[in-house]
């Protein structure tokens, strides 16, 4: 079976929006400022965006606050015309959901549960507030599985009766551009994905290689 080209699917949607001459509303789940930077720059041309900073997977309140503060600073300094919805740090949602998957490697089942937990909040919020679309910035990471992210998004779209915006933001040099923007704005770029298990694995790798 041919692999789907999510970037092409997104291009078709943005072409239709351009032809129509009217922006659509988008509820965009964001994980951190570096990943959001390119996504905002790119999507603002086509969508009125509301960002959802909902990341109960973070390993500490300190890390959660740091990433949230950087996001707000980026939006202000770059002047992106977006709204931001913030949520309280409630890691118990994450731990309840990934129970039994603590030892999974990054990119395994635990991560798929984690994608779904965060995308679900965006689908719920989008449905409750009458958005045209919802999606997440997660597919910009070369370490994350775009097929899984989109598959989960499509499943939630059916569940909540709201359109999921397909994405593979690393395409079209999206990941490269996010690094350029991170440098330009001096953004904090964490060296682990976010949860306590990704931090543990990163520290283990450092020890092995030192
Ligand atoms: S490694 Fe990243 S995506 Fe996977 S569970 Fe941890 S925070 Fe979530």
Tab-separated table of C-alpha atoms and ligand atoms in Angstrom:
chain	number	residue	atom	x	y	z
A	1	UNK	CA	0.000	0.000	0.000
A	2	UNK	CA	1.296	3.487	-0.870
A	3	UNK	CA	2.284	5.666	2.053
A	4	UNK	CA	0.066	8.704	2.418
A	5	UNK	CA	1.565	12.094	1.765
A	6	UNK	CA	0.150	14.241	4.583
A	7	UNK	CA	1.940	17.368	3.398
A	8	UNK	CA	0.257	17.022	-0.011
A	9	UNK	CA	-3.110	16.592	1.687
A	10	UNK	CA	-2.470	19.747	3.715
A	11	UNK	CA	-1.422	21.603	0.546
A	12	UNK	CA	-4.751	20.715	-1.062
A	13	UNK	CA	-6.638	22.151	1.908
A	14	UNK	CA	-4.588	25.369	2.025
A	15	UNK	CA	-5.019	25.781	-1.769
A	16	UNK	CA	-8.788	25.603	-1.315
A	17	UNK	CA	-8.640	28.157	1.515
A	18	UNK	CA	-6.539	30.498	-0.657
A	19	UNK	CA	-8.979	30.146	-3.561
A	20	UNK	CA	-11.887	30.820	-1.220
A	21	UNK	CA	-10.143	33.908	0.195
A	22	UNK	CA	-11.391	33.293	3.737
A	23	UNK	CA	-9.334	31.943	6.626
A	24	UNK	CA	-10.604	28.940	8.605
A	25	UNK	CA	-10.332	28.520	12.356
A	26	UNK	CA	-7.809	26.077	13.753
A	27	UNK	CA	-7.288	24.703	17.244
A	28	UNK	CA	-3.586	23.846	17.318
A	29	UNK	CA	-2.130	21.718	20.094
A	30	UNK	CA	1.445	22.866	20.811
A	31	UNK	CA	4.178	21.015	22.683
A	32	UNK	CA	6.824	23.746	22.962
A	33	UNK	CA	7.997	27.043	21.447
A	34	UNK	CA	10.627	25.629	19.020
A	35	UNK	CA	8.179	23.177	17.409
A	36	UNK	CA	5.403	25.768	17.283
A	37	UNK	CA	7.554	28.473	15.698
A	38	UNK	CA	7.514	27.149	12.142
A	39	UNK	CA	3.953	25.804	12.447
A	40	UNK	CA	2.654	29.238	13.392
A	41	UNK	CA	4.659	31.020	10.709
A	42	UNK	CA	3.328	28.594	8.101
A	43	UNK	CA	-0.299	28.177	9.195
A	44	UNK	CA	-1.105	31.798	10.091
A	45	UNK	CA	-1.481	32.535	6.365
A	46	UNK	CA	-4.487	30.223	6.142
A	47	UNK	CA	-5.983	29.952	9.612
A	48	UNK	CA	-7.156	31.959	12.598
A	49	UNK	CA	-5.287	30.004	15.221
A	50	UNK	CA	-5.878	29.230	18.871
A	51	UNK	CA	-2.952	27.460	20.524
A	52	UNK	CA	-3.585	24.848	23.196
A	53	UNK	CA	-0.678	24.342	25.567
A	54	UNK	CA	-1.766	21.055	27.106
A	55	UNK	CA	1.124	18.776	28.035
A	56	UNK	CA	0.528	16.691	31.174
A	57	UNK	CA	3.403	14.467	30.026
A	58	UNK	CA	6.032	16.960	31.288
A	59	UNK	CA	8.283	15.511	33.981
A	60	UNK	CA	8.085	18.523	36.300
A	61	UNK	CA	6.177	21.736	36.912
A	62	UNK	CA	9.417	23.611	36.357
A	63	UNK	CA	9.814	22.186	32.839
A	64	UNK	CA	6.125	22.775	32.123
A	65	UNK	CA	6.361	26.417	33.150
A	66	UNK	CA	9.591	26.919	31.237
A	67	UNK	CA	8.118	25.651	27.963
A	68	UNK	CA	4.906	27.608	28.485
A	69	UNK	CA	6.755	30.842	29.233
A	70	UNK	CA	8.917	30.429	26.127
A	71	UNK	CA	5.829	29.910	23.999
A	72	UNK	CA	4.226	33.108	25.281
A	73	UNK	CA	7.457	35.035	24.749
A	74	UNK	CA	7.792	33.749	21.180
A	75	UNK	CA	4.213	34.712	20.288
A	76	UNK	CA	4.751	38.209	21.699
A	77	UNK	CA	8.181	38.814	20.173
A	78	UNK	CA	7.347	37.390	16.728
A	79	UNK	CA	3.914	39.036	16.752
A	80	UNK	CA	2.062	35.924	15.612
A	81	UNK	CA	-1.664	36.781	15.528
A	82	UNK	CA	-2.793	33.820	17.647
A	83	UNK	CA	-4.742	33.254	20.844
A	84	UNK	CA	-3.341	31.000	23.558
A	85	UNK	CA	-5.255	28.662	25.863
A	86	UNK	CA	-3.239	27.503	28.866
A	87	UNK	CA	-4.006	24.562	31.139
A	88	UNK	CA	-2.972	23.651	34.658
A	89	UNK	CA	-0.127	21.158	35.027
A	90	UNK	CA	-1.871	17.875	35.865
A	91	UNK	CA	0.621	15.049	35.301
A	92	UNK	CA	-1.663	12.422	36.876
A	93	UNK	CA	-3.572	12.263	33.534
A	94	UNK	CA	-0.373	11.178	31.841
A	95	UNK	CA	0.722	8.652	34.481
A	96	UNK	CA	-2.735	7.016	34.614
A	97	UNK	CA	-2.798	6.591	30.852
A	98	UNK	CA	0.721	5.207	30.352
A	99	UNK	CA	0.609	2.771	33.270
A	100	UNK	CA	2.358	-0.451	32.245
A	101	UNK	CA	4.331	1.325	29.490
A	102	UNK	CA	6.985	2.948	31.676
A	103	UNK	CA	9.747	0.830	30.140
A	104	UNK	CA	8.723	1.327	26.488
A	105	UNK	CA	11.373	2.918	24.274
A	106	UNK	CA	10.759	6.371	22.839
A	107	UNK	CA	8.665	5.996	19.685
A	108	UNK	CA	6.772	2.984	21.065
A	109	UNK	CA	3.291	2.398	22.452
A	110	UNK	CA	3.731	4.848	25.362
A	111	UNK	CA	4.272	7.661	22.886
A	112	UNK	CA	1.143	6.764	20.892
A	113	UNK	CA	-0.898	6.984	24.108
A	114	UNK	CA	0.786	10.314	24.842
A	115	UNK	CA	-0.026	11.700	21.359
A	116	UNK	CA	-3.654	10.680	21.799
A	117	UNK	CA	-3.987	12.208	25.253
A	118	UNK	CA	-2.888	15.588	23.935
A	119	UNK	CA	-4.715	15.459	20.605
A	120	UNK	CA	-7.915	14.483	22.390
A	121	UNK	CA	-7.866	17.731	24.343
A	122	UNK	CA	-7.546	19.657	21.073
A	123	UNK	CA	-10.418	17.701	19.468
A	124	UNK	CA	-12.624	18.269	22.529
A	125	UNK	CA	-11.830	21.982	22.678
A	126	UNK	CA	-12.335	22.399	18.930
A	127	UNK	CA	-15.687	20.605	18.998
A	128	UNK	CA	-16.948	22.554	22.020
A	129	UNK	CA	-15.956	25.892	20.520
A	130	UNK	CA	-17.014	25.354	16.907
A	131	UNK	CA	-13.594	25.354	15.214
A	132	UNK	CA	-13.223	24.320	11.570
A	133	UNK	CA	-10.147	22.146	12.250
A	134	UNK	CA	-7.879	20.766	14.965
A	135	UNK	CA	-4.352	19.387	14.806
A	136	UNK	CA	-1.008	19.277	16.640
A	137	UNK	CA	2.551	20.473	16.062
A	138	UNK	CA	3.931	17.030	17.026
A	139	UNK	CA	4.568	15.848	13.444
A	140	UNK	CA	7.377	18.399	13.038
A	141	UNK	CA	9.710	16.189	15.058
A	142	UNK	CA	11.812	13.703	13.085
A	143	UNK	CA	11.519	11.450	16.165
A	144	UNK	CA	7.734	11.259	16.026
A	145	UNK	CA	5.589	9.009	13.897
A	146	UNK	CA	3.509	11.172	11.526
A	147	UNK	CA	1.414	8.238	10.363
A	148	UNK	CA	0.380	7.441	13.928
A	149	UNK	CA	-0.280	11.085	14.791
A	150	UNK	CA	-2.522	11.506	11.743
A	151	UNK	CA	-4.239	8.169	12.335
A	152	UNK	CA	-5.097	9.195	15.895
A	153	UNK	CA	-6.265	12.602	14.654
A	154	UNK	CA	-8.591	10.988	12.126
A	155	UNK	CA	-10.035	8.624	14.714
A	156	UNK	CA	-10.738	11.542	17.076
A	157	UNK	CA	-12.232	13.551	14.214
A	158	UNK	CA	-14.890	10.859	13.759
A	159	UNK	CA	-15.452	10.610	17.500
A	160	UNK	CA	-15.925	14.367	18.020
A	161	UNK	CA	-17.454	15.282	14.639
A	162	UNK	CA	-14.717	17.812	13.836
A	163	UNK	CA	-12.218	17.980	10.965
A	164	UNK	CA	-8.626	16.950	11.614
A	165	UNK	CA	-5.965	18.895	9.702
A	166	UNK	CA	-3.446	16.418	8.231
A	167	UNK	CA	0.181	17.302	8.833
A	168	UNK	CA	3.779	16.300	8.427
A	169	UNK	CA	5.328	19.614	9.420
A	170	UNK	CA	8.911	18.392	9.081
A	171	UNK	CA	8.370	18.419	5.283
A	172	UNK	CA	9.101	21.516	3.164
A	173	UNK	CA	12.117	22.058	5.448
A	174	UNK	CA	9.762	22.679	8.358
A	175	UNK	CA	12.065	21.151	10.952
A	176	UNK	CA	15.053	23.089	9.589
A	177	UNK	CA	13.063	26.328	9.692
A	178	UNK	CA	12.041	25.646	13.296
A	179	UNK	CA	15.730	25.453	14.228
A	180	UNK	CA	16.425	28.748	12.429
A	181	UNK	CA	13.532	30.445	14.226
A	182	UNK	CA	14.649	28.986	17.557
A	183	UNK	CA	18.081	30.535	17.011
A	184	UNK	CA	16.624	33.854	15.879
A	185	UNK	CA	14.492	34.173	19.023
A	186	UNK	CA	16.983	32.478	21.361
A	187	UNK	CA	14.427	29.854	22.354
A	188	UNK	CA	15.007	27.254	25.028
A	189	UNK	CA	15.411	23.923	23.183
A	190	UNK	CA	15.123	20.992	25.548
A	191	UNK	CA	17.295	17.931	24.858
A	192	UNK	CA	14.654	15.361	25.817
A	193	UNK	CA	11.095	14.847	24.669
A	194	UNK	CA	9.396	15.788	27.935
A	195	UNK	CA	8.336	12.901	30.138
A	196	UNK	CA	10.330	11.425	33.005
A	197	UNK	CA	11.028	8.299	30.917
A	198	UNK	CA	12.509	10.242	27.999
A	199	UNK	CA	14.710	12.119	30.476
A	200	UNK	CA	15.809	8.819	32.047
A	201	UNK	CA	16.694	7.364	28.618
A	202	UNK	CA	18.580	10.503	27.590
A	203	UNK	CA	20.610	10.476	30.812
A	204	UNK	CA	21.360	6.779	30.304
A	205	UNK	CA	22.638	7.504	26.773
A	206	UNK	CA	24.861	10.314	28.063
A	207	UNK	CA	26.370	8.012	30.665
A	208	UNK	CA	26.952	5.261	28.089
A	209	UNK	CA	28.709	7.637	25.710
A	210	UNK	CA	30.777	9.537	28.261
B	1	LIG	S1	8.888	10.209	24.955
B	1	LIG	FE1	7.718	12.069	24.392
B	1	LIG	S2	5.959	11.379	23.164
B	1	LIG	FE2	6.848	9.585	24.240
B	1	LIG	S3	5.640	9.432	26.130
B	1	LIG	FE3	7.441	10.657	26.611
B	1	LIG	S4	6.812	12.787	26.315
B	1	LIG	FE4	5.281	11.500	25.311
